[in-house]
């Protein structure tokens, strides 16, 4: 279907908490070592929010966006917070962020798609813009993973960090820029491999759920690794093929930062080298919905992305959820 409008990112913002947990810290609390963590995951350190909740991370990111663009809170039409660590089951974190920043004309909602959250939120936000209904939509990826990490489980605790990053989407009639295409998928048969079972309507909180550690992330790392490699690599390759993008047409792969080996496998399948892959997993670990926008903010602010650059965004997460998007950068 041809569109009259494309959705383009016109501003970005990010927030990472100050506390750094490096691999040495984990050597002091669990049986692990820096060499294992770096070689198996690529992670050297991650951030932890000591006080506050996901809405505080998200608020930090949107405030940074406002400060760097000059856009005012009252101009925002809609706020989408992509997260699996909402402050509460309800109200939505988006409502709390709206109130924190005084976005008095906005509506909003939370979107739950785990590590694919930003990719899914980006498509939803872009659709609101492309329809012509809204002019300024903010999509935020925000997760306080430290709130659901079991710091005695060495299989998962070394992987995750806290962060938030935001993009502002606006309409453009220039079809050469903006979100061009997405391939998005879910497969709920993956529920057993990666989940947090306690606390919802399936297993409401009880002494038993607490005793059985069901309010923490559970991950069968090996099983997830196998499907993540295939899911991310396949959809990234598919989006290139579908849109006749050759490896040389792609400026950057912007992958979800879960594991450097999954990222490398995706780049290999796309036929591109490491120099064309956005990577910051070493500094932040897996920040779930925040990884992709965090990469975009850092690379943009470092002057590494220019107008007209083709990006392939790719993610895989709990659900399972996964996908890839073709986005052409639209601002200098
Ligand atoms: N330090 C040292 N050893 C550790 C460890 C740690 N932090 N965590 C696990 N190990 C051990 C395991 O106990 C296992 O020991 P064993 O062979 O004696 O049982 C050994 O290391 C190998 O474990 P394995 O699970 O095969 O490691 P791996 O190479 O698969 O790496 C992950 C583990 C979690 C890093 C990897 O599976 C992964 O990244 N999975 C996917 C994560 C992901 O993409 N999630 C999706 C989105 S969130």
mmCIF file of C-alpha atoms and ligand atoms in Angstrom:
data_model
loop_
_atom_site.group_PDB
_atom_site.id
_atom_site.type_symbol
_atom_site.label_atom_id
_atom_site.label_comp_id
_atom_site.label_asym_id
_atom_site.label_seq_id
_atom_site.Cartn_x
_atom_site.Cartn_y
_atom_site.Cartn_z
ATOM 1 C CA UNK A 1 0.000 0.000 0.000
ATOM 2 C CA UNK A 2 1.477 3.365 -0.940
ATOM 3 C CA UNK A 3 1.621 6.019 1.757
ATOM 4 C CA UNK A 4 1.253 9.780 1.460
ATOM 5 C CA UNK A 5 3.401 10.397 4.503
ATOM 6 C CA UNK A 6 6.483 8.778 5.933
ATOM 7 C CA UNK A 7 7.371 8.848 9.630
ATOM 8 C CA UNK A 8 10.803 10.295 10.310
ATOM 9 C CA UNK A 9 12.869 10.606 13.479
ATOM 10 C CA UNK A 10 13.386 14.322 14.123
ATOM 11 C CA UNK A 11 14.893 14.124 17.610
ATOM 12 C CA UNK A 12 16.408 11.686 20.090
ATOM 13 C CA UNK A 13 17.117 11.438 23.806
ATOM 14 C CA UNK A 14 18.622 8.975 26.268
ATOM 15 C CA UNK A 15 19.094 8.340 29.956
ATOM 16 C CA UNK A 16 21.418 5.885 31.645
ATOM 17 C CA UNK A 17 21.763 5.743 35.441
ATOM 18 C CA UNK A 18 25.121 6.561 37.015
ATOM 19 C CA UNK A 19 25.887 3.333 38.876
ATOM 20 C CA UNK A 20 28.133 1.039 36.823
ATOM 21 C CA UNK A 21 28.259 -2.705 37.505
ATOM 22 C CA UNK A 22 31.404 -4.049 35.854
ATOM 23 C CA UNK A 23 32.366 -7.696 35.441
ATOM 24 C CA UNK A 24 34.623 -7.484 38.499
ATOM 25 C CA UNK A 25 31.535 -6.703 40.565
ATOM 26 C CA UNK A 26 29.930 -9.957 39.403
ATOM 27 C CA UNK A 27 33.137 -11.854 40.236
ATOM 28 C CA UNK A 28 32.541 -10.688 43.802
ATOM 29 C CA UNK A 29 28.916 -11.918 44.058
ATOM 30 C CA UNK A 30 28.714 -15.070 41.873
ATOM 31 C CA UNK A 31 30.991 -17.780 40.474
ATOM 32 C CA UNK A 32 32.052 -16.120 37.205
ATOM 33 C CA UNK A 33 34.905 -14.223 35.613
ATOM 34 C CA UNK A 34 35.475 -11.312 33.278
ATOM 35 C CA UNK A 35 36.948 -13.513 30.547
ATOM 36 C CA UNK A 36 33.866 -15.794 30.451
ATOM 37 C CA UNK A 37 31.421 -12.890 30.352
ATOM 38 C CA UNK A 38 33.291 -10.962 27.647
ATOM 39 C CA UNK A 39 33.932 -13.982 25.427
ATOM 40 C CA UNK A 40 30.400 -15.437 25.741
ATOM 41 C CA UNK A 41 28.431 -12.157 25.570
ATOM 42 C CA UNK A 42 30.620 -9.128 24.719
ATOM 43 C CA UNK A 43 29.464 -7.329 27.891
ATOM 44 C CA UNK A 44 31.994 -5.443 30.048
ATOM 45 C CA UNK A 45 29.680 -3.334 32.166
ATOM 46 C CA UNK A 46 26.052 -2.344 32.612
ATOM 47 C CA UNK A 47 24.129 0.350 34.517
ATOM 48 C CA UNK A 48 21.852 0.052 37.523
ATOM 49 C CA UNK A 49 19.210 2.499 38.715
ATOM 50 C CA UNK A 50 19.593 2.636 42.499
ATOM 51 C CA UNK A 51 16.447 4.636 43.279
ATOM 52 C CA UNK A 52 13.396 5.060 41.124
ATOM 53 C CA UNK A 53 11.512 3.106 38.508
ATOM 54 C CA UNK A 54 11.239 2.640 34.757
ATOM 55 C CA UNK A 55 9.165 5.838 34.451
ATOM 56 C CA UNK A 56 12.160 7.743 35.854
ATOM 57 C CA UNK A 57 14.450 6.287 33.190
ATOM 58 C CA UNK A 58 11.874 7.091 30.489
ATOM 59 C CA UNK A 59 11.333 10.591 31.875
ATOM 60 C CA UNK A 60 15.092 11.202 31.754
ATOM 61 C CA UNK A 61 15.191 10.158 28.109
ATOM 62 C CA UNK A 62 12.225 12.294 26.995
ATOM 63 C CA UNK A 63 13.571 15.313 28.914
ATOM 64 C CA UNK A 64 16.888 14.887 27.097
ATOM 65 C CA UNK A 65 14.927 14.771 23.823
ATOM 66 C CA UNK A 66 13.101 18.005 24.701
ATOM 67 C CA UNK A 67 16.349 19.721 25.752
ATOM 68 C CA UNK A 68 18.164 18.748 22.570
ATOM 69 C CA UNK A 69 15.340 19.577 20.123
ATOM 70 C CA UNK A 70 13.555 22.525 21.720
ATOM 71 C CA UNK A 71 10.255 20.671 21.296
ATOM 72 C CA UNK A 72 7.852 21.436 24.146
ATOM 73 C CA UNK A 73 5.962 18.779 26.146
ATOM 74 C CA UNK A 74 2.568 20.252 25.189
ATOM 75 C CA UNK A 75 3.341 19.654 21.483
ATOM 76 C CA UNK A 76 3.419 15.870 21.954
ATOM 77 C CA UNK A 77 0.370 13.960 20.682
ATOM 78 C CA UNK A 78 1.211 10.473 21.900
ATOM 79 C CA UNK A 79 3.764 8.723 24.129
ATOM 80 C CA UNK A 80 4.454 5.022 23.631
ATOM 81 C CA UNK A 81 6.562 3.403 26.345
ATOM 82 C CA UNK A 82 7.954 0.040 25.263
ATOM 83 C CA UNK A 83 8.843 -1.924 28.393
ATOM 84 C CA UNK A 84 8.570 -5.224 30.255
ATOM 85 C CA UNK A 85 9.345 -3.567 33.569
ATOM 86 C CA UNK A 86 6.457 -1.112 33.947
ATOM 87 C CA UNK A 87 6.332 0.737 37.276
ATOM 88 C CA UNK A 88 3.087 -1.111 38.017
ATOM 89 C CA UNK A 89 0.701 -3.394 36.161
ATOM 90 C CA UNK A 90 -1.460 -0.307 35.879
ATOM 91 C CA UNK A 91 -1.596 2.580 35.317
ATOM 92 C CA UNK A 92 0.625 2.464 32.260
ATOM 93 C CA UNK A 93 4.143 3.861 32.571
ATOM 94 C CA UNK A 94 3.280 6.155 29.656
ATOM 95 C CA UNK A 95 0.748 7.926 31.904
ATOM 96 C CA UNK A 96 3.391 8.475 34.580
ATOM 97 C CA UNK A 97 5.868 9.841 32.040
ATOM 98 C CA UNK A 98 3.166 12.121 30.569
ATOM 99 C CA UNK A 99 2.520 13.549 34.016
ATOM 100 C CA UNK A 100 6.216 13.867 34.905
ATOM 101 C CA UNK A 101 6.950 16.029 31.864
ATOM 102 C CA UNK A 102 3.617 17.871 31.583
ATOM 103 C CA UNK A 103 2.696 16.560 28.137
ATOM 104 C CA UNK A 104 -0.811 17.895 28.692
ATOM 105 C CA UNK A 105 -2.099 17.193 25.170
ATOM 106 C CA UNK A 106 -0.820 13.647 24.878
ATOM 107 C CA UNK A 107 -2.395 10.230 25.111
ATOM 108 C CA UNK A 108 -0.274 7.150 25.411
ATOM 109 C CA UNK A 109 0.154 3.520 26.335
ATOM 110 C CA UNK A 110 2.695 0.852 27.157
ATOM 111 C CA UNK A 111 3.742 -1.766 24.648
ATOM 112 C CA UNK A 112 5.000 -5.145 25.836
ATOM 113 C CA UNK A 113 7.212 -7.006 23.390
ATOM 114 C CA UNK A 114 10.325 -7.532 25.525
ATOM 115 C CA UNK A 115 13.563 -7.052 23.581
ATOM 116 C CA UNK A 116 11.599 -6.382 20.373
ATOM 117 C CA UNK A 117 9.584 -3.680 22.152
ATOM 118 C CA UNK A 118 11.178 -0.707 20.459
ATOM 119 C CA UNK A 119 10.920 -2.266 17.008
ATOM 120 C CA UNK A 120 7.209 -2.949 17.527
ATOM 121 C CA UNK A 121 6.611 0.489 19.109
ATOM 122 C CA UNK A 122 8.447 2.162 16.246
ATOM 123 C CA UNK A 123 6.092 0.531 13.728
ATOM 124 C CA UNK A 124 3.009 1.468 15.779
ATOM 125 C CA UNK A 125 4.213 5.061 16.283
ATOM 126 C CA UNK A 126 5.075 5.384 12.598
ATOM 127 C CA UNK A 127 1.611 4.129 11.624
ATOM 128 C CA UNK A 128 -0.015 6.830 13.781
ATOM 129 C CA UNK A 129 2.053 9.401 11.871
ATOM 130 C CA UNK A 130 1.584 7.866 8.407
ATOM 131 C CA UNK A 131 -2.201 7.869 8.861
ATOM 132 C CA UNK A 132 -2.028 11.656 9.137
ATOM 133 C CA UNK A 133 -3.809 11.564 12.488
ATOM 134 C CA UNK A 134 -0.884 12.654 14.689
ATOM 135 C CA UNK A 135 2.052 14.981 14.156
ATOM 136 C CA UNK A 136 4.402 14.269 17.063
ATOM 137 C CA UNK A 137 4.707 10.808 18.549
ATOM 138 C CA UNK A 138 7.411 9.858 21.051
ATOM 139 C CA UNK A 139 8.483 6.208 21.197
ATOM 140 C CA UNK A 140 10.521 5.309 24.272
ATOM 141 C CA UNK A 141 12.325 2.050 24.985
ATOM 142 C CA UNK A 142 12.793 1.851 28.770
ATOM 143 C CA UNK A 143 13.590 -0.994 31.123
ATOM 144 C CA UNK A 144 14.751 -1.271 34.703
ATOM 145 C CA UNK A 145 15.930 -4.844 34.261
ATOM 146 C CA UNK A 146 17.627 -4.785 37.676
ATOM 147 C CA UNK A 147 14.121 -4.888 39.187
ATOM 148 C CA UNK A 148 13.512 -8.415 37.800
ATOM 149 C CA UNK A 149 17.046 -9.847 37.780
ATOM 150 C CA UNK A 150 17.982 -12.540 40.287
ATOM 151 C CA UNK A 151 21.510 -11.527 41.292
ATOM 152 C CA UNK A 152 22.218 -15.071 42.499
ATOM 153 C CA UNK A 153 21.516 -16.602 39.054
ATOM 154 C CA UNK A 154 24.764 -16.404 37.092
ATOM 155 C CA UNK A 155 23.042 -17.508 33.892
ATOM 156 C CA UNK A 156 21.036 -14.288 33.651
ATOM 157 C CA UNK A 157 22.274 -11.622 36.068
ATOM 158 C CA UNK A 158 25.392 -10.750 34.090
ATOM 159 C CA UNK A 159 23.371 -10.009 30.953
ATOM 160 C CA UNK A 160 21.038 -7.164 31.830
ATOM 161 C CA UNK A 161 21.210 -3.431 32.544
ATOM 162 C CA UNK A 162 18.957 -0.401 33.064
ATOM 163 C CA UNK A 163 18.453 2.373 30.483
ATOM 164 C CA UNK A 164 15.983 4.345 28.396
ATOM 165 C CA UNK A 165 16.111 6.063 25.028
ATOM 166 C CA UNK A 166 13.510 7.948 23.022
ATOM 167 C CA UNK A 167 12.805 9.049 19.473
ATOM 168 C CA UNK A 168 10.419 11.733 18.229
ATOM 169 C CA UNK A 169 8.507 10.784 15.089
ATOM 170 C CA UNK A 170 7.039 13.399 12.757
ATOM 171 C CA UNK A 171 5.485 13.242 9.280
ATOM 172 C CA UNK A 172 7.327 14.029 6.063
ATOM 173 C CA UNK A 173 6.220 14.023 2.429
ATOM 174 C CA UNK A 174 9.783 13.148 1.429
ATOM 175 C CA UNK A 175 9.522 9.452 0.575
ATOM 176 C CA UNK A 176 13.286 9.013 0.419
ATOM 177 C CA UNK A 177 13.557 9.123 4.235
ATOM 178 C CA UNK A 178 11.836 7.576 7.233
ATOM 179 C CA UNK A 179 10.506 4.134 8.073
ATOM 180 C CA UNK A 180 10.242 2.223 4.804
ATOM 181 C CA UNK A 181 9.345 -1.348 5.747
ATOM 182 C CA UNK A 182 9.116 -3.785 8.658
ATOM 183 C CA UNK A 183 8.860 -7.541 9.045
ATOM 184 C CA UNK A 184 7.556 -8.294 12.543
ATOM 185 C CA UNK A 185 6.730 -11.658 14.088
ATOM 186 C CA UNK A 186 5.539 -13.300 17.311
ATOM 187 C CA UNK A 187 5.468 -16.966 18.302
ATOM 188 C CA UNK A 188 3.926 -17.642 21.703
ATOM 189 C CA UNK A 189 5.214 -21.209 21.740
ATOM 190 C CA UNK A 190 8.434 -19.603 23.003
ATOM 191 C CA UNK A 191 6.857 -18.761 26.355
ATOM 192 C CA UNK A 192 8.610 -21.540 28.259
ATOM 193 C CA UNK A 193 12.127 -20.511 27.209
ATOM 194 C CA UNK A 194 12.092 -16.888 28.395
ATOM 195 C CA UNK A 195 9.598 -15.419 30.827
ATOM 196 C CA UNK A 196 8.704 -13.963 34.195
ATOM 197 C CA UNK A 197 5.817 -16.098 35.319
ATOM 198 C CA UNK A 198 4.809 -14.580 38.644
ATOM 199 C CA UNK A 199 2.789 -11.474 39.353
ATOM 200 C CA UNK A 200 0.260 -11.534 36.523
ATOM 201 C CA UNK A 201 -3.190 -13.131 36.276
ATOM 202 C CA UNK A 202 -1.617 -16.518 35.493
ATOM 203 C CA UNK A 203 0.253 -16.686 38.793
ATOM 204 C CA UNK A 204 -0.802 -13.830 41.053
ATOM 205 C CA UNK A 205 1.785 -12.928 43.669
ATOM 206 C CA UNK A 206 1.835 -15.238 46.679
ATOM 207 C CA UNK A 207 4.351 -16.501 49.204
ATOM 208 C CA UNK A 208 4.799 -19.472 46.903
ATOM 209 C CA UNK A 209 5.634 -17.382 43.816
ATOM 210 C CA UNK A 210 8.160 -15.431 45.860
ATOM 211 C CA UNK A 211 9.695 -18.587 47.374
ATOM 212 C CA UNK A 212 9.985 -20.115 43.896
ATOM 213 C CA UNK A 213 11.615 -16.955 42.490
ATOM 214 C CA UNK A 214 8.880 -16.513 39.888
ATOM 215 C CA UNK A 215 9.170 -12.722 39.964
ATOM 216 C CA UNK A 216 12.561 -12.921 38.290
ATOM 217 C CA UNK A 217 13.561 -13.466 34.664
ATOM 218 C CA UNK A 218 13.794 -17.094 33.705
ATOM 219 C CA UNK A 219 15.799 -17.875 30.581
ATOM 220 C CA UNK A 220 16.921 -21.106 28.952
ATOM 221 C CA UNK A 221 19.923 -19.341 27.437
ATOM 222 C CA UNK A 222 20.959 -22.065 25.025
ATOM 223 C CA UNK A 223 17.442 -22.526 23.609
ATOM 224 C CA UNK A 224 16.917 -18.776 23.223
ATOM 225 C CA UNK A 225 20.340 -18.342 21.648
ATOM 226 C CA UNK A 226 19.533 -20.833 18.887
ATOM 227 C CA UNK A 227 16.200 -19.275 17.880
ATOM 228 C CA UNK A 228 17.467 -15.705 18.327
ATOM 229 C CA UNK A 229 20.301 -16.267 15.851
ATOM 230 C CA UNK A 230 17.906 -17.664 13.250
ATOM 231 C CA UNK A 231 15.095 -15.137 13.884
ATOM 232 C CA UNK A 232 17.218 -12.004 13.791
ATOM 233 C CA UNK A 233 19.417 -13.136 10.910
ATOM 234 C CA UNK A 234 16.507 -14.387 8.785
ATOM 235 C CA UNK A 235 14.316 -11.280 9.084
ATOM 236 C CA UNK A 236 17.307 -8.959 8.546
ATOM 237 C CA UNK A 237 18.207 -10.850 5.384
ATOM 238 C CA UNK A 238 14.530 -10.983 4.330
ATOM 239 C CA UNK A 239 14.013 -7.216 4.649
ATOM 240 C CA UNK A 240 17.071 -6.589 2.467
ATOM 241 C CA UNK A 241 15.935 -9.090 -0.156
ATOM 242 C CA UNK A 242 12.349 -7.809 -0.196
ATOM 243 C CA UNK A 243 13.548 -4.235 -0.768
ATOM 244 C CA UNK A 244 16.472 -5.008 -3.092
ATOM 245 C CA UNK A 245 19.028 -3.713 -0.602
ATOM 246 C CA UNK A 246 22.561 -4.935 -1.292
ATOM 247 C CA UNK A 247 25.071 -5.076 1.585
ATOM 248 C CA UNK A 248 26.730 -1.923 0.238
ATOM 249 C CA UNK A 249 23.375 -0.080 0.432
ATOM 250 C CA UNK A 250 23.233 -0.600 4.203
ATOM 251 C CA UNK A 251 25.114 1.926 6.318
ATOM 252 C CA UNK A 252 24.410 0.196 9.638
ATOM 253 C CA UNK A 253 22.781 -2.817 11.159
ATOM 254 C CA UNK A 254 21.204 -1.619 14.434
ATOM 255 C CA UNK A 255 20.772 -4.864 16.353
ATOM 256 C CA UNK A 256 19.221 -5.555 19.710
ATOM 257 C CA UNK A 257 22.199 -5.909 22.063
ATOM 258 C CA UNK A 258 21.677 -9.294 23.747
ATOM 259 C CA UNK A 259 24.825 -11.128 22.786
ATOM 260 C CA UNK A 260 27.705 -10.166 20.503
ATOM 261 C CA UNK A 261 27.699 -13.637 18.953
ATOM 262 C CA UNK A 262 24.027 -13.261 17.901
ATOM 263 C CA UNK A 263 24.857 -9.829 16.467
ATOM 264 C CA UNK A 264 27.810 -11.233 14.475
ATOM 265 C CA UNK A 265 25.676 -14.071 13.089
ATOM 266 C CA UNK A 266 23.088 -11.538 11.881
ATOM 267 C CA UNK A 267 25.743 -9.341 10.233
ATOM 268 C CA UNK A 268 27.240 -12.401 8.518
ATOM 269 C CA UNK A 269 23.875 -13.406 7.085
ATOM 270 C CA UNK A 270 23.404 -9.852 5.764
ATOM 271 C CA UNK A 271 26.863 -9.959 4.192
ATOM 272 C CA UNK A 272 28.169 -6.952 6.123
ATOM 273 C CA UNK A 273 31.261 -6.513 8.320
ATOM 274 C CA UNK A 274 31.564 -5.466 11.977
ATOM 275 C CA UNK A 275 32.347 -1.871 10.949
ATOM 276 C CA UNK A 276 28.743 -1.581 9.750
ATOM 277 C CA UNK A 277 27.206 -2.783 13.027
ATOM 278 C CA UNK A 278 26.159 -0.468 15.856
ATOM 279 C CA UNK A 279 27.510 -1.920 19.070
ATOM 280 C CA UNK A 280 27.352 -0.660 22.646
ATOM 281 C CA UNK A 281 26.625 -3.941 24.450
ATOM 282 C CA UNK A 282 30.083 -3.671 26.048
ATOM 283 C CA UNK A 283 28.960 -0.550 27.964
ATOM 284 C CA UNK A 284 25.317 -1.263 28.764
ATOM 285 C CA UNK A 285 24.607 -4.998 28.406
ATOM 286 C CA UNK A 286 21.088 -6.009 27.433
ATOM 287 C CA UNK A 287 18.754 -3.126 28.319
ATOM 288 C CA UNK A 288 15.786 -4.902 26.653
ATOM 289 C CA UNK A 289 13.548 -2.307 24.904
ATOM 290 C CA UNK A 290 16.206 0.414 25.202
ATOM 291 C CA UNK A 291 19.063 -1.189 23.239
ATOM 292 C CA UNK A 292 18.137 -0.096 19.703
ATOM 293 C CA UNK A 293 17.208 3.551 20.416
ATOM 294 C CA UNK A 294 20.255 3.833 22.712
ATOM 295 C CA UNK A 295 22.470 2.838 19.780
ATOM 296 C CA UNK A 296 20.695 5.327 17.512
ATOM 297 C CA UNK A 297 21.188 8.193 19.981
ATOM 298 C CA UNK A 298 24.864 7.462 20.598
ATOM 299 C CA UNK A 299 25.802 6.966 16.944
ATOM 300 C CA UNK A 300 23.790 10.007 15.826
ATOM 301 C CA UNK A 301 25.352 12.234 18.477
ATOM 302 C CA UNK A 302 28.802 10.967 17.550
ATOM 303 C CA UNK A 303 28.137 12.190 13.995
ATOM 304 C CA UNK A 304 28.189 8.669 12.575
ATOM 305 C CA UNK A 305 24.709 8.690 10.959
ATOM 306 C CA UNK A 306 23.839 11.134 8.189
ATOM 307 C CA UNK A 307 20.688 11.974 6.252
ATOM 308 C CA UNK A 308 20.045 9.302 3.624
ATOM 309 C CA UNK A 309 21.845 6.501 5.474
ATOM 310 C CA UNK A 310 20.000 3.182 5.280
ATOM 311 C CA UNK A 311 19.676 1.356 8.588
ATOM 312 C CA UNK A 312 18.407 -2.149 9.271
ATOM 313 C CA UNK A 313 16.992 -2.394 12.800
ATOM 314 C CA UNK A 314 16.720 -5.964 14.116
ATOM 315 C CA UNK A 315 15.574 -7.549 17.366
ATOM 316 C CA UNK A 316 14.668 -10.794 19.065
ATOM 317 C CA UNK A 317 13.042 -11.202 22.472
ATOM 318 C CA UNK A 318 10.724 -13.004 24.835
ATOM 319 C CA UNK A 319 7.411 -14.197 23.441
ATOM 320 C CA UNK A 320 9.048 -15.012 21.147
ATOM 321 C CA UNK A 321 8.989 -11.661 19.395
ATOM 322 C CA UNK A 322 11.311 -10.641 16.591
ATOM 323 C CA UNK A 323 11.712 -8.698 13.397
ATOM 324 C CA UNK A 324 13.624 -6.247 11.251
ATOM 325 C CA UNK A 325 12.904 -2.771 9.850
ATOM 326 C CA UNK A 326 14.380 -0.710 7.046
ATOM 327 C CA UNK A 327 14.756 2.921 8.073
ATOM 328 C CA UNK A 328 16.438 5.747 6.140
ATOM 329 C CA UNK A 329 17.849 8.459 8.402
ATOM 330 C CA UNK A 330 16.197 11.811 7.767
ATOM 331 C CA UNK A 331 18.068 14.517 9.679
ATOM 332 C CA UNK A 332 21.628 15.925 9.615
HETATM 333 N N1 LIG B 1 29.943 -17.285 34.385
HETATM 334 C C1 LIG B 1 30.587 -18.438 34.200
HETATM 335 N N2 LIG B 1 30.012 -19.546 33.727
HETATM 336 C C2 LIG B 1 28.698 -19.460 33.423
HETATM 337 C C3 LIG B 1 27.960 -18.290 33.600
HETATM 338 C C4 LIG B 1 28.640 -17.173 34.110
HETATM 339 N N3 LIG B 1 28.020 -15.992 34.303
HETATM 340 N N4 LIG B 1 26.703 -18.511 33.204
HETATM 341 C C5 LIG B 1 26.640 -19.777 32.793
HETATM 342 N N5 LIG B 1 27.840 -20.357 32.930
HETATM 343 C C6 LIG B 1 28.225 -21.741 32.619
HETATM 344 C C7 LIG B 1 27.040 -22.634 32.534
HETATM 345 O O1 LIG B 1 26.666 -23.060 33.827
HETATM 346 C C8 LIG B 1 27.570 -23.765 31.688
HETATM 347 O O2 LIG B 1 28.310 -24.629 32.514
HETATM 348 P P1 LIG B 1 28.151 -26.211 32.365
HETATM 349 O O3 LIG B 1 28.578 -26.521 30.973
HETATM 350 O O4 LIG B 1 29.060 -26.721 33.416
HETATM 351 O O5 LIG B 1 26.699 -26.471 32.615
HETATM 352 C C9 LIG B 1 28.573 -23.070 30.771
HETATM 353 O O6 LIG B 1 28.835 -21.794 31.345
HETATM 354 C C10 LIG B 1 28.053 -22.888 29.371
HETATM 355 O O7 LIG B 1 26.740 -22.430 29.427
HETATM 356 P P2 LIG B 1 25.928 -22.170 28.124
HETATM 357 O O8 LIG B 1 24.491 -21.946 28.476
HETATM 358 O O9 LIG B 1 26.238 -23.186 27.092
HETATM 359 O O10 LIG B 1 26.598 -20.813 27.653
HETATM 360 P P3 LIG B 1 26.291 -20.062 26.325
HETATM 361 O O11 LIG B 1 27.477 -20.048 25.486
HETATM 362 O O12 LIG B 1 24.995 -20.488 25.711
HETATM 363 O O13 LIG B 1 26.068 -18.570 26.869
HETATM 364 C C11 LIG B 1 24.273 -17.058 27.295
HETATM 365 C C12 LIG B 1 25.034 -18.297 27.762
HETATM 366 C C13 LIG B 1 23.124 -16.768 28.246
HETATM 367 C C14 LIG B 1 25.228 -15.897 27.271
HETATM 368 C C15 LIG B 1 23.727 -17.325 25.884
HETATM 369 O O14 LIG B 1 23.061 -18.550 25.870
HETATM 370 C C16 LIG B 1 22.795 -16.269 25.372
HETATM 371 O O15 LIG B 1 23.203 -15.161 25.093
HETATM 372 N N6 LIG B 1 21.527 -16.622 25.121
HETATM 373 C C17 LIG B 1 20.568 -15.776 24.461
HETATM 374 C C18 LIG B 1 20.244 -14.536 25.195
HETATM 375 C C19 LIG B 1 19.258 -13.754 24.358
HETATM 376 O O16 LIG B 1 19.474 -13.498 23.213
HETATM 377 N N7 LIG B 1 18.126 -13.426 24.884
HETATM 378 C C20 LIG B 1 17.113 -12.910 24.012
HETATM 379 C C21 LIG B 1 16.672 -11.627 24.277
HETATM 380 S S1 LIG B 1 16.656 -11.160 25.930
#
